[in-house]
């Protein structure tokens, strides 16, 4: 059974950093394109970043480019999202997504002073 | 960016009656490989989104056959043949033909 478990969310001040992790089980993470989707409280969905299968080609939505970095540790079957220079508008529930099909439960990031 | 526009945004439905949600994209979703990477998702309150359909009309495993997706190019529809209580949720369309992948605003289906 495919499972995705996110961790690493929390409260951070504006300008701060967080690293989100997503542990995959039941599949080999490197064989799928993996992404991060976020949902601000009470709002809709936004696809933030993804990393292609097998290689390291990455894609970012414009307003996180240069601040967020998606990466993988194939040996540990982990997906990461390094988030720097965080802003209040980055506050959201962040989901790890496999191939647009399977979703984790999300980890909440709150950016506030 | 490709803009996905859903209608209606709120849909009150009676149990056992059909329901239909429309999604229109600002440009064609046909990929150069010939596929159309368009999906529908259901998000029940307090839960993660769940994919219902992919590549327009393919139902995901475990999705009841009362859900059906159709459409082509820029116009797509999700139909529920007979609404059940469990179908109360927000439904999102999404395209991943073009980067960035984009979602519709969501349609809230409520049971009357």
Tab-separated table of N, CA and C in Angstrom, chain B residues 27-102:
chain	number	residue	atom	x	y	z
B	27	UNK	N	-6.342	27.441	-22.075
B	27	UNK	CA	-5.718	26.954	-23.305
B	27	UNK	C	-5.864	25.445	-23.379
B	28	UNK	N	-5.644	24.907	-24.555
B	28	UNK	CA	-5.821	23.478	-24.754
B	28	UNK	C	-4.932	22.673	-23.811
B	29	UNK	N	-5.489	21.573	-23.308
B	29	UNK	CA	-4.742	20.709	-22.392
B	29	UNK	C	-4.190	19.476	-23.095
B	30	UNK	N	-4.203	19.476	-24.420
B	30	UNK	CA	-3.631	18.354	-25.152
B	30	UNK	C	-2.114	18.498	-25.152
B	31	UNK	N	-1.436	17.521	-24.603
B	31	UNK	CA	0.023	17.526	-24.517
B	31	UNK	C	0.615	17.161	-25.878
B	32	UNK	N	1.895	17.492	-26.090
B	32	UNK	CA	2.547	17.133	-27.350
B	32	UNK	C	2.625	15.626	-27.524
B	33	UNK	N	2.492	14.870	-26.428
B	33	UNK	CA	2.519	13.413	-26.551
B	33	UNK	C	1.137	12.848	-26.901
B	34	UNK	N	0.138	13.728	-27.055
B	34	UNK	CA	-1.201	13.302	-27.452
B	34	UNK	C	-2.155	13.075	-26.294
B	35	UNK	N	-1.629	12.987	-25.074
B	35	UNK	CA	-2.484	12.808	-23.907
B	35	UNK	C	-3.006	14.145	-23.401
B	36	UNK	N	-4.115	14.079	-22.662
B	36	UNK	CA	-4.681	15.256	-22.006
B	36	UNK	C	-4.608	15.004	-20.511
B	37	UNK	N	-3.728	15.750	-19.859
B	37	UNK	CA	-3.464	15.507	-18.433
B	37	UNK	C	-4.387	16.374	-17.588
B	38	UNK	N	-5.594	15.867	-17.431
B	38	UNK	CA	-6.654	16.569	-16.705
B	38	UNK	C	-7.272	15.607	-15.713
B	39	UNK	N	-7.440	16.083	-14.467
B	39	UNK	CA	-7.961	15.231	-13.408
B	39	UNK	C	-9.013	15.961	-12.581
B	40	UNK	N	-9.851	15.171	-11.930
B	40	UNK	CA	-10.793	15.677	-10.926
B	40	UNK	C	-10.407	15.101	-9.561
B	41	UNK	N	-10.552	15.958	-8.533
B	41	UNK	CA	-10.261	15.555	-7.165
B	41	UNK	C	-11.472	15.867	-6.277
B	42	UNK	N	-11.620	15.047	-5.253
B	42	UNK	CA	-12.655	15.253	-4.242
B	42	UNK	C	-11.966	15.516	-2.913
B	43	UNK	N	-12.388	16.548	-2.201
B	43	UNK	CA	-11.829	16.796	-0.868
B	43	UNK	C	-12.975	16.903	0.129
B	44	UNK	N	-13.112	15.897	0.938
B	44	UNK	CA	-14.117	15.925	2.005
B	44	UNK	C	-13.583	16.762	3.159
B	45	UNK	N	-14.461	17.279	4.005
B	45	UNK	CA	-14.015	18.134	5.120
B	45	UNK	C	-12.987	17.439	5.995
B	46	UNK	N	-11.870	18.125	6.228
B	46	UNK	CA	-10.826	17.605	7.107
B	46	UNK	C	-9.967	16.518	6.504
B	47	UNK	N	-10.143	16.247	5.211
B	47	UNK	CA	-9.367	15.180	4.569
B	47	UNK	C	-8.484	15.728	3.462
B	48	UNK	N	-7.505	14.910	3.060
B	48	UNK	CA	-6.669	15.249	1.909
B	48	UNK	C	-7.482	15.053	0.635
B	49	UNK	N	-7.105	15.752	-0.422
B	49	UNK	CA	-7.768	15.494	-1.707
B	49	UNK	C	-7.567	14.050	-2.139
B	50	UNK	N	-8.545	13.563	-2.871
B	50	UNK	CA	-8.526	12.206	-3.410
B	50	UNK	C	-8.784	12.322	-4.911
B	51	UNK	N	-7.912	11.707	-5.705
B	51	UNK	CA	-8.131	11.786	-7.143
B	51	UNK	C	-9.270	10.855	-7.547
B	52	UNK	N	-10.170	11.386	-8.360
B	52	UNK	CA	-11.303	10.591	-8.866
B	52	UNK	C	-11.048	10.098	-10.278
B	53	UNK	N	-10.525	10.974	-11.123
B	53	UNK	CA	-10.317	10.625	-12.528
B	53	UNK	C	-8.979	11.198	-12.998
B	54	UNK	N	-8.424	10.583	-14.030
B	54	UNK	CA	-7.184	11.057	-14.640
B	54	UNK	C	-7.281	10.909	-16.150
B	55	UNK	N	-6.474	11.699	-16.852
B	55	UNK	CA	-6.526	11.748	-18.313
B	55	UNK	C	-7.983	11.829	-18.773
B	56	UNK	N	-8.680	12.757	-18.184
B	56	UNK	CA	-10.050	13.159	-18.520
B	56	UNK	C	-11.120	12.181	-18.008
B	57	UNK	N	-11.030	10.929	-18.404
B	57	UNK	CA	-12.190	10.052	-18.193
B	57	UNK	C	-11.871	8.721	-17.514
B	58	UNK	N	-10.625	8.515	-17.110
B	58	UNK	CA	-10.261	7.257	-16.445
B	58	UNK	C	-10.527	7.370	-14.952
B	59	UNK	N	-11.324	6.454	-14.435
B	59	UNK	CA	-11.632	6.477	-12.997
B	59	UNK	C	-10.523	5.806	-12.208
B	60	UNK	N	-10.153	6.370	-11.073
B	60	UNK	CA	-9.159	5.744	-10.207
B	60	UNK	C	-9.770	4.526	-9.517
B	61	UNK	N	-8.881	3.641	-9.068
B	61	UNK	CA	-9.309	2.434	-8.384
B	61	UNK	C	-10.128	2.783	-7.159
B	62	UNK	N	-11.265	2.117	-6.998
B	62	UNK	CA	-12.099	2.325	-5.817
B	62	UNK	C	-13.107	3.458	-5.956
B	63	UNK	N	-13.035	4.203	-7.048
B	63	UNK	CA	-13.988	5.304	-7.249
B	63	UNK	C	-15.292	4.719	-7.799
B	64	UNK	N	-16.411	5.025	-7.161
B	64	UNK	CA	-17.697	4.462	-7.628
B	64	UNK	C	-17.987	4.865	-9.066
B	65	UNK	N	-18.663	3.979	-9.790
B	65	UNK	CA	-18.912	4.272	-11.207
B	65	UNK	C	-19.998	5.318	-11.417
B	66	UNK	N	-20.566	5.845	-10.330
B	66	UNK	CA	-21.504	6.954	-10.511
B	66	UNK	C	-20.756	8.265	-10.833
B	67	UNK	N	-19.420	8.252	-10.651
B	67	UNK	CA	-18.592	9.396	-11.042
B	67	UNK	C	-18.062	9.157	-12.448
B	68	UNK	N	-18.219	10.163	-13.318
B	68	UNK	CA	-17.662	10.028	-14.666
B	68	UNK	C	-17.115	11.371	-15.130
B	69	UNK	N	-15.967	11.301	-15.803
B	69	UNK	CA	-15.351	12.489	-16.351
B	69	UNK	C	-15.404	12.449	-17.864
B	70	UNK	N	-15.568	13.621	-18.461
B	70	UNK	CA	-15.617	13.705	-19.922
B	70	UNK	C	-15.061	15.050	-20.361
B	71	UNK	N	-14.917	15.201	-21.680
B	71	UNK	CA	-14.463	16.473	-22.225
B	71	UNK	C	-13.254	16.326	-23.106
B	72	UNK	N	-12.834	17.451	-23.645
B	72	UNK	CA	-11.652	17.474	-24.501
B	72	UNK	C	-11.192	18.910	-24.689
B	73	UNK	N	-9.924	19.067	-25.065
B	73	UNK	CA	-9.414	20.387	-25.386
B	73	UNK	C	-9.396	21.350	-24.220
B	74	UNK	N	-10.449	22.139	-24.098
B	74	UNK	CA	-10.524	23.138	-23.035
B	74	UNK	C	-11.775	23.011	-22.161
B	75	UNK	N	-12.655	22.088	-22.485
B	75	UNK	CA	-13.916	21.973	-21.751
B	75	UNK	C	-14.117	20.572	-21.180
B	76	UNK	N	-14.333	20.517	-19.877
B	76	UNK	CA	-14.392	19.238	-19.183
B	76	UNK	C	-15.542	19.239	-18.190
B	77	UNK	N	-16.045	18.045	-17.897
B	77	UNK	CA	-17.200	17.908	-17.013
B	77	UNK	C	-17.024	16.699	-16.098
B	78	UNK	N	-17.431	16.882	-14.845
B	78	UNK	CA	-17.544	15.765	-13.909
B	78	UNK	C	-19.030	15.565	-13.639
B	79	UNK	N	-19.487	14.336	-13.810
B	79	UNK	CA	-20.896	14.037	-13.549
B	79	UNK	C	-21.001	13.006	-12.443
B	80	UNK	N	-21.960	13.225	-11.566
B	80	UNK	CA	-22.321	12.243	-10.554
B	80	UNK	C	-23.737	11.804	-10.918
B	81	UNK	N	-23.899	10.533	-11.205
B	81	UNK	CA	-25.191	10.082	-11.750
B	81	UNK	C	-26.313	10.133	-10.708
B	82	UNK	N	-25.979	9.732	-9.480
B	82	UNK	CA	-26.972	9.771	-8.387
B	82	UNK	C	-26.215	10.131	-7.119
B	83	UNK	N	-26.454	11.329	-6.631
B	83	UNK	CA	-25.675	11.833	-5.497
B	83	UNK	C	-26.025	11.075	-4.212
B	84	UNK	N	-24.974	10.713	-3.485
B	84	UNK	CA	-25.140	10.093	-2.172
B	84	UNK	C	-24.601	11.037	-1.098
B	85	UNK	N	-24.946	10.762	0.144
B	85	UNK	CA	-24.552	11.650	1.252
B	85	UNK	C	-23.031	11.820	1.329
B	86	UNK	N	-22.307	10.732	1.021
B	86	UNK	CA	-20.838	10.743	1.060
B	86	UNK	C	-20.208	11.673	0.041
B	87	UNK	N	-20.997	12.137	-0.918
B	87	UNK	CA	-20.450	12.961	-1.993
B	87	UNK	C	-20.352	14.431	-1.609
B	88	UNK	N	-20.836	14.786	-0.427
B	88	UNK	CA	-20.709	16.169	0.053
B	88	UNK	C	-19.233	16.481	0.240
B	89	UNK	N	-18.725	17.421	-0.556
B	89	UNK	CA	-17.283	17.691	-0.586
B	89	UNK	C	-17.026	18.879	-1.501
B	90	UNK	N	-15.745	19.266	-1.563
B	90	UNK	CA	-15.317	20.246	-2.567
B	90	UNK	C	-14.614	19.478	-3.673
B	91	UNK	N	-14.960	19.796	-4.906
B	91	UNK	CA	-14.392	19.126	-6.072
B	91	UNK	C	-13.511	20.110	-6.829
B	92	UNK	N	-12.296	19.654	-7.151
B	92	UNK	CA	-11.337	20.484	-7.868
B	92	UNK	C	-10.965	19.822	-9.187
B	93	UNK	N	-10.862	20.629	-10.225
B	93	UNK	CA	-10.238	20.133	-11.449
B	93	UNK	C	-8.778	20.565	-11.443
B	94	UNK	N	-7.953	19.865	-12.190
B	94	UNK	CA	-6.532	20.178	-12.250
B	94	UNK	C	-5.961	19.785	-13.599
B	95	UNK	N	-5.066	20.619	-14.123
B	95	UNK	CA	-4.349	20.249	-15.333
B	95	UNK	C	-2.881	20.093	-14.990
B	96	UNK	N	-2.255	19.060	-15.563
B	96	UNK	CA	-0.801	18.941	-15.469
B	96	UNK	C	-0.208	18.638	-16.833
B	97	UNK	N	-0.817	19.250	-17.847
B	97	UNK	CA	-0.212	19.258	-19.181
B	97	UNK	C	0.865	20.327	-19.254
B	98	UNK	N	0.572	21.484	-18.665
B	98	UNK	CA	1.475	22.628	-18.728
B	98	UNK	C	2.026	22.927	-17.332
B	99	UNK	N	3.238	23.510	-17.296
B	99	UNK	CA	3.783	23.967	-16.027
B	99	UNK	C	3.559	25.476	-15.925
B	100	UNK	N	3.103	25.999	-14.766
B	100	UNK	CA	2.791	25.240	-13.547
B	100	UNK	C	1.448	24.507	-13.640
B	101	UNK	N	1.403	23.377	-12.974
B	101	UNK	CA	0.139	22.678	-12.863
B	101	UNK	C	-0.829	23.598	-12.121
B	102	UNK	N	-2.086	23.632	-12.537
B	102	UNK	CA	-3.032	24.551	-11.925
B	102	UNK	C	-4.364	23.867	-11.628
